Short mmCIF file of C-alpha atoms in Angstrom, two decimals:
data_model
loop_
_atom_site.label_atom_id
_atom_site.label_comp_id
_atom_site.label_asym_id
_atom_site.label_seq_id
_atom_site.Cartn_x
_atom_site.Cartn_y
_atom_site.Cartn_z
CA MET A 1 0.01 -0.16 0.15
CA LYS A 2 3.17 2.40 0.82
CA VAL A 3 4.43 1.95 -2.88
CA LEU A 4 1.23 2.37 -4.13
CA ARG A 5 0.50 5.67 -2.39
CA GLN A 6 4.16 6.52 -3.53
CA GLY A 7 2.34 6.02 -7.44
CA TYR A 8 4.41 3.14 -8.42
CA TYR A 9 2.76 -0.19 -10.05
CA TRP A 10 4.00 -3.45 -12.02
CA PRO A 11 1.96 -6.31 -12.34
CA THR A 12 2.90 -8.97 -9.94
CA MET A 13 3.13 -6.37 -6.91
CA LYS A 14 0.31 -7.98 -4.67
CA GLU A 15 1.95 -11.04 -4.79
CA ASP A 16 5.34 -10.06 -4.66
CA ALA A 17 4.31 -8.45 -1.38
CA THR A 18 3.02 -10.93 -0.13
CA ASN A 19 5.45 -13.24 -0.37
CA PHE A 20 7.98 -10.55 1.39
CA VAL A 21 5.70 -10.17 4.26
CA ARG A 22 5.47 -13.99 4.69
CA ALA A 23 9.61 -14.01 4.66
CA CYS A 24 9.34 -10.53 7.46
CA ASP A 25 8.70 -11.79 10.95
CA ARG A 26 8.14 -8.55 11.83
CA CYS A 27 5.57 -7.73 9.63
CA GLN A 28 3.70 -11.03 10.56
CA ARG A 29 4.11 -10.17 14.20
CA PHE A 30 3.13 -5.80 13.94
CA ALA A 31 1.68 -5.37 11.04
CA ASN A 32 -1.58 -3.24 10.54
CA TYR A 33 -4.59 -4.78 8.77
CA SER A 34 -7.60 -3.50 8.47
CA SER A 35 -10.30 -4.58 5.56
CA MET A 36 -13.96 -3.02 5.36
CA PRO A 37 -16.23 -3.57 7.70
CA ALA A 38 -19.50 -5.66 7.60
CA THR A 39 -22.78 -3.00 6.31
CA LEU A 40 -26.42 -2.76 7.53
CA LEU A 41 -29.12 -4.04 5.28
CA THR A 42 -29.97 -1.41 2.94
CA PRO A 43 -33.42 -1.83 1.14
CA MET A 44 -33.47 -0.48 -2.39
CA VAL A 45 -36.33 0.86 -4.56
CA SER A 46 -35.85 0.84 -8.19
CA PRO A 47 -35.97 4.73 -9.03
CA TRP A 48 -36.68 4.58 -12.72
CA PRO A 49 -37.84 2.09 -15.32
CA PHE A 50 -35.04 -0.80 -16.26
CA ALA A 51 -32.57 0.07 -13.41
CA MET A 52 -33.29 -3.06 -11.17
CA TRP A 53 -33.99 -6.54 -12.36
CA GLY A 54 -35.14 -9.32 -10.19
CA ILE A 55 -33.97 -12.82 -11.76
CA ASP A 56 -35.36 -16.14 -11.78
CA LEU A 57 -34.90 -19.71 -12.99
CA ILE A 58 -37.76 -22.24 -14.67
CA GLY A 59 -37.17 -25.96 -14.49
CA GLU A 60 -36.16 -28.60 -15.65
CA LEU A 61 -38.46 -28.50 -18.45
CA PRO A 62 -38.13 -31.06 -21.76
CA LYS A 63 -34.83 -31.07 -23.38
CA ALA A 64 -35.49 -29.18 -25.99
CA LYS A 65 -33.26 -28.44 -29.52
CA GLY A 66 -29.17 -27.53 -27.99
CA ASP A 67 -29.98 -29.94 -24.42
CA VAL A 68 -31.70 -26.98 -22.91
CA LYS A 69 -33.90 -27.50 -20.22
CA TYR A 70 -34.17 -24.23 -18.09
CA ALA A 71 -35.09 -20.83 -18.41
CA VAL A 72 -34.34 -17.52 -17.19
CA VAL A 73 -36.47 -14.69 -16.34
CA ALA A 74 -35.76 -11.39 -15.66
CA VAL A 75 -37.97 -8.99 -14.25
CA ASP A 76 -37.79 -5.45 -14.24
CA TYR A 77 -38.87 -3.52 -10.73
CA PHE A 78 -40.55 -0.20 -12.19
CA THR A 79 -42.47 -1.53 -15.35
CA LYS A 80 -42.64 -4.95 -14.57
CA TRP A 81 -41.12 -5.53 -17.91
CA VAL A 82 -40.51 -9.38 -18.49
CA GLU A 83 -37.06 -11.08 -20.38
CA ALA A 84 -36.40 -14.98 -21.03
CA MET A 85 -34.13 -17.15 -22.49
CA PRO A 86 -33.35 -21.10 -22.55
CA LEU A 87 -30.19 -22.46 -20.83
CA THR A 88 -28.55 -25.80 -20.44
CA GLU A 89 -27.84 -26.17 -17.12
CA ALA A 90 -29.49 -23.86 -14.18
CA VAL A 91 -26.04 -23.84 -11.76
CA ASN A 92 -22.79 -25.46 -11.65
CA LYS A 93 -23.55 -29.47 -10.10
CA ILE A 94 -20.58 -29.07 -7.61
CA ILE A 95 -21.99 -25.73 -6.48
CA LYS A 96 -25.30 -27.01 -6.27
CA HIS A 97 -24.66 -30.34 -5.04
CA THR A 98 -22.80 -28.10 -1.99
CA LEU A 99 -26.12 -26.16 -1.12
CA LYS A 100 -28.33 -28.69 -1.50
CA THR A 101 -26.67 -31.02 1.06
CA LYS A 102 -26.18 -28.30 2.99
CA LEU A 103 -29.65 -27.07 3.13
CA GLU A 104 -31.36 -30.94 3.46
CA GLU A 105 -29.63 -30.80 6.93
CA ARG A 106 -31.68 -27.95 7.69
CA LYS A 107 -35.09 -29.72 6.57
CA GLY A 108 -37.93 -26.79 6.78
CA ASN A 109 -35.94 -24.36 8.30
CA TRP A 110 -33.53 -24.30 4.83
CA PRO A 111 -35.21 -20.52 4.12
CA GLU A 112 -34.08 -19.44 7.08
CA GLU A 113 -30.33 -21.14 6.37
CA LEU A 114 -29.92 -19.73 2.57
CA PRO A 115 -28.32 -16.43 3.36
CA LYS A 116 -25.87 -18.15 5.73
CA VAL A 117 -24.95 -20.90 3.39
CA MET A 118 -24.39 -18.57 0.42
CA TRP A 119 -21.96 -16.55 2.64
CA SER A 120 -20.06 -19.49 3.55
CA TYR A 121 -19.70 -20.14 -0.23
CA ASN A 122 -18.76 -16.92 -0.95
CA THR A 123 -16.47 -16.52 1.52
CA THR A 124 -14.29 -19.65 1.23
CA PRO A 125 -11.58 -20.01 -0.79
CA ARG A 126 -11.73 -21.83 -4.11
CA SER A 127 -9.25 -24.99 -5.06
CA THR A 128 -9.28 -24.12 -7.92
CA MET A 129 -8.52 -20.20 -8.41
CA GLY A 130 -6.75 -20.08 -5.65
CA GLU A 131 -8.95 -16.94 -3.92
CA ARG A 132 -12.43 -16.54 -2.58
CA SER A 133 -15.80 -15.76 -4.56
CA PHE A 134 -16.15 -13.00 -2.37
CA MET A 135 -12.37 -11.53 -2.85
CA LEU A 136 -12.73 -12.17 -7.19
CA THR A 137 -15.77 -9.78 -6.60
CA TYR A 138 -14.93 -7.33 -4.00
CA GLY A 139 -11.36 -6.99 -4.28
CA TYR A 140 -11.14 -7.44 -0.39
CA GLU A 141 -12.02 -9.63 2.60
CA ALA A 142 -14.84 -10.33 3.56
CA MET A 143 -15.98 -9.84 7.56
CA VAL A 144 -16.94 -13.21 8.97
CA PRO A 145 -19.39 -13.12 11.20
CA VAL A 146 -17.16 -14.70 14.13
CA GLU A 147 -15.52 -10.72 14.09
CA VAL A 148 -18.48 -8.84 14.68
CA GLY A 149 -19.28 -10.63 17.67
CA SER A 150 -16.07 -11.54 18.67
CA GLY A 151 -14.19 -8.81 18.04
CA SER A 152 -10.63 -8.73 15.97
CA LEU A 153 -7.78 -6.18 15.34
CA ARG A 154 -9.92 -4.58 12.10
CA ARG A 155 -13.05 -4.28 13.59
CA ASP A 156 -11.48 -2.70 17.19
CA CYS A 157 -9.27 -0.63 14.97
CA TYR A 158 -11.68 0.46 12.48
CA ARG A 159 -11.04 4.21 11.13
CA LYS A 160 -13.74 5.20 8.47
CA GLU A 161 -10.97 6.89 6.97
CA ASP A 162 -8.50 4.67 6.55
CA VAL A 163 -11.05 2.11 5.19
CA GLU A 164 -11.75 4.71 2.71
CA VAL A 165 -8.32 4.68 1.05
CA ASN A 166 -6.58 1.12 1.57
CA GLN A 167 -9.99 0.28 -0.32
CA ARG A 168 -8.99 2.07 -2.80
CA LEU A 169 -5.76 0.50 -3.24
CA HIS A 170 -6.88 -2.41 -3.01
CA LEU A 171 -8.85 -2.03 -6.09
CA ASP A 172 -5.95 -0.50 -8.01
CA LEU A 173 -4.76 -4.45 -7.17
CA LEU A 174 -7.84 -6.71 -7.89
CA GLU A 175 -6.99 -7.07 -11.68
CA GLU A 176 -3.94 -8.49 -10.79
CA THR A 177 -6.02 -10.91 -8.41
CA ARG A 178 -7.79 -11.68 -10.89
CA GLU A 179 -5.16 -12.95 -13.94
CA ASN A 180 -3.44 -14.95 -10.99
CA SER A 181 -7.18 -16.91 -10.81
CA GLN A 182 -7.48 -17.01 -14.54
CA LEU A 183 -4.46 -18.66 -15.06
CA ARG A 184 -4.73 -21.10 -11.94
CA LEU A 185 -8.42 -21.93 -13.29
CA ALA A 186 -7.06 -22.32 -17.05
CA ALA A 187 -4.60 -24.82 -15.45
CA TYR A 188 -6.96 -27.19 -13.77
CA GLN A 189 -9.45 -27.08 -16.24
CA GLN A 190 -6.06 -28.21 -18.85
CA ARG A 191 -5.55 -30.98 -16.09
CA ALA A 192 -9.18 -32.14 -15.91
CA ALA A 193 -9.50 -32.58 -19.59
CA ARG A 194 -6.59 -34.38 -19.60
CA TYR A 195 -7.98 -36.82 -16.92
CA TYR A 196 -11.18 -36.92 -17.97
CA ASN A 197 -9.45 -37.50 -22.42
CA LYS A 198 -7.44 -40.32 -20.56
CA LYS A 199 -10.58 -42.55 -19.39
CA MET A 200 -12.49 -41.58 -22.49
CA THR A 201 -9.89 -43.06 -24.39
CA SER A 202 -9.09 -45.85 -22.32
CA ALA A 203 -12.88 -46.99 -21.92
CA GLN A 204 -13.21 -46.58 -26.09
CA ASN A 205 -10.01 -48.83 -26.47
CA LYS A 206 -12.08 -51.78 -24.46
CA ARG A 207 -14.93 -51.85 -25.87
CA ARG A 208 -13.18 -52.00 -29.73
CA PRO A 209 -13.68 -55.67 -30.55
CA TYR A 210 -10.28 -57.54 -31.43
CA LYS A 211 -9.69 -58.67 -34.83
#
């Protein structure tokens, strides 16, 4: 952050700074830690047509051309104008399975549990990307609920002016974070494709009749 304030920048600034701090004993023991705090929920009202949309899914429907079996529907809050289009699948299968498992444990109380499950998922590091979804979206780490109740350094030493400055600096580094995550995800997808194709080829060879 000090380097950014002086007007310097290079593509791997965040990674270089992280490696430097990890190797510095004093940084690990005494460095200040600050980030955006949790905020109160603010109801939002659409001020004019097409400013805000509500989105929902319909399905599963009978599979149609292109293997589509869902429809996504968007409704403008102001005019109630409706748009819709077909989809191939509603959500990533791994995410869907994880959410379904967590919510089924709560039985009839799953609607109350849903926000907590979503928050937990979005603030948990993804092995495929090396980052949390919250970080990739907003550019800084979320404050977890336990910090609100039990306290932490960044919560107890909170100063609005410092947080606003640090938020702008974090956003300057967001592009580097996203690019690194894209590289990790691409590498993971290539490994998964090689593994899948290898199994597919092996299965096809086994099914071929001997001459």
